[in-house]
PDB file of C-alpha atoms in Angstrom:
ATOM      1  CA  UNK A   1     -19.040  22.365 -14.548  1.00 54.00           C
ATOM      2  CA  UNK A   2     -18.640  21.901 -10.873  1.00 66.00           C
ATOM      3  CA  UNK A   3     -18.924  24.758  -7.999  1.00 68.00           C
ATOM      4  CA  UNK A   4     -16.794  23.469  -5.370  1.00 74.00           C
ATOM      5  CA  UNK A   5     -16.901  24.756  -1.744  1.00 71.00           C
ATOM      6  CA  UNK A   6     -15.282  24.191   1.442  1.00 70.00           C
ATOM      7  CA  UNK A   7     -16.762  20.949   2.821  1.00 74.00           C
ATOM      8  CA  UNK A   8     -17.660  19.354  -0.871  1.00 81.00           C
ATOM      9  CA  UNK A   9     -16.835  15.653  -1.061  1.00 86.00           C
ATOM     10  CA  UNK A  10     -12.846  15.656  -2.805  1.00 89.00           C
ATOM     11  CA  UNK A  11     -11.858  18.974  -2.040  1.00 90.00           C
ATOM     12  CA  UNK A  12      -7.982  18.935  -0.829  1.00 93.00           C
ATOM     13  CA  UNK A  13      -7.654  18.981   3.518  1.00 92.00           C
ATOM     14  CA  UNK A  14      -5.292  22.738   3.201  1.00 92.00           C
ATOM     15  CA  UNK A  15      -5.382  25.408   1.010  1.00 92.00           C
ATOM     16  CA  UNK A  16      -2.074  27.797   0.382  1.00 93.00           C
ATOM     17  CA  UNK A  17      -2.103  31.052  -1.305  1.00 93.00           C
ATOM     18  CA  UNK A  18       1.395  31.971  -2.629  1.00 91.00           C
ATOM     19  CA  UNK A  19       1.869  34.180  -4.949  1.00 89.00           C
ATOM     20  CA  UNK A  20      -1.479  35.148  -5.980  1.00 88.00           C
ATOM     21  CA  UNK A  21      -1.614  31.072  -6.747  1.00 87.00           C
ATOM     22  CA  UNK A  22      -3.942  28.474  -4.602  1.00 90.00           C
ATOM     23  CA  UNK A  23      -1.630  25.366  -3.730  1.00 94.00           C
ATOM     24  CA  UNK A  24      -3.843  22.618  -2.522  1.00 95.00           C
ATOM     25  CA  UNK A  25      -3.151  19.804  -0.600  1.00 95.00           C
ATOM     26  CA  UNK A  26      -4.570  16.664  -0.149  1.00 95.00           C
ATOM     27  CA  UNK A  27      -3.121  14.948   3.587  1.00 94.00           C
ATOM     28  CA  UNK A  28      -2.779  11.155   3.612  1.00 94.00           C
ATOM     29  CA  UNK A  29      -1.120   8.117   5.595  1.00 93.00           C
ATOM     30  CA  UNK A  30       1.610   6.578   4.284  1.00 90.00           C
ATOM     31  CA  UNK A  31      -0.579   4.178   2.156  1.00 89.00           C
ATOM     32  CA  UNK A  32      -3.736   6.210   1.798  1.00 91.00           C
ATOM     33  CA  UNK A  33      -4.908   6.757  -1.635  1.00 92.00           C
ATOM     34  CA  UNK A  34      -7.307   9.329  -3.078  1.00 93.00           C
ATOM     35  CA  UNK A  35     -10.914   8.833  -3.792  1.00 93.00           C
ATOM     36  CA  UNK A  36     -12.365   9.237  -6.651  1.00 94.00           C
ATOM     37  CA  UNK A  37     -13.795  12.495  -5.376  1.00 93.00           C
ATOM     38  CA  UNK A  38     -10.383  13.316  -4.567  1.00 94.00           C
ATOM     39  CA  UNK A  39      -9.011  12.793  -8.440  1.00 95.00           C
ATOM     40  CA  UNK A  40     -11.993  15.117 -10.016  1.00 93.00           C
ATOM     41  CA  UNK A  41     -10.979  18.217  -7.425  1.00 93.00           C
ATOM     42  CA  UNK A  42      -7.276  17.808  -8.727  1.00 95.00           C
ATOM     43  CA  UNK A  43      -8.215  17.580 -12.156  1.00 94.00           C
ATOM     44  CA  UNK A  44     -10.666  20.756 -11.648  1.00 92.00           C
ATOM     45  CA  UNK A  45      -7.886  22.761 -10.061  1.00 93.00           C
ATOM     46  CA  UNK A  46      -5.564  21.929 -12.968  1.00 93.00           C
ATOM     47  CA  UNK A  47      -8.106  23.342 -15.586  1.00 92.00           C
ATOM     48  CA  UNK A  48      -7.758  26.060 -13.286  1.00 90.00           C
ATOM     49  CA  UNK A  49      -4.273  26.773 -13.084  1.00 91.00           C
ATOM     50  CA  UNK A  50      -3.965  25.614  -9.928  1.00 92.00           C
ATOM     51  CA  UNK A  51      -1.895  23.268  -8.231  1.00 94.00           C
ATOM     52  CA  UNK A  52      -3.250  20.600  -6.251  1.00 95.00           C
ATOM     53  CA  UNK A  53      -0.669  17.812  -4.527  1.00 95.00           C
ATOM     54  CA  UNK A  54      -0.810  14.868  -2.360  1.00 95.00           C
ATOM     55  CA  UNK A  55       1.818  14.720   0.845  1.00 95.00           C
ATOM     56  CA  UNK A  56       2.457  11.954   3.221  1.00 95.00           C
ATOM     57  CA  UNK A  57       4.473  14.137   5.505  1.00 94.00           C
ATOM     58  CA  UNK A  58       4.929  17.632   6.495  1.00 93.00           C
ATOM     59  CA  UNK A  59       8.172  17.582   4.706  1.00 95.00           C
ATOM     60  CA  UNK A  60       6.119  16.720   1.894  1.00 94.00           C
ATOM     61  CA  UNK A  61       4.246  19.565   2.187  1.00 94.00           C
ATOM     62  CA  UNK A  62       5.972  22.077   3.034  1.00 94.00           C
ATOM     63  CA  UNK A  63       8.282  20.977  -0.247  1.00 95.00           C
ATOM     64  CA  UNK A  64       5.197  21.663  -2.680  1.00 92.00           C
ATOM     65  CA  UNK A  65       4.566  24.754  -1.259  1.00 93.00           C
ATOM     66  CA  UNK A  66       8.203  26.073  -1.487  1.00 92.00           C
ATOM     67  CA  UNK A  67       8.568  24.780  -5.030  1.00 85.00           C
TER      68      UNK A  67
END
């Protein structure tokens, strides 16, 4: 069990609330990869029921959070 708050290493750069759902996202560069860190906090917001992507671009973004 992990408590996660803002700041906490791995914890995605933006947080979206749509729909009574979080949608978190992780920025990177176009080669950037996630840390370790980075792969727990996704994991944790899946056995959540959250979602949490990673986006290269704005385009990218904005397409998870209009999906």
């Amino acid at each position: 069990n992990h408590v996660y708050g803002f700041g906490s290493a791995g914890i995605a750069d933006l947080l979206v609330m749509k729909n009574e759902k979080a949608i978190y996202i992780e920025c990177k560069a176009k080669r950037g990869t996630d840390t370790p860190a980075q792969v727990a906090f996704r994991d944790w917001c899946l056995m959540h029921g959250n979602r949490c992507v990673t986006c290269r671009s704005i385009e990218e973004a904005l397409e998870a959070v209009e999906k």
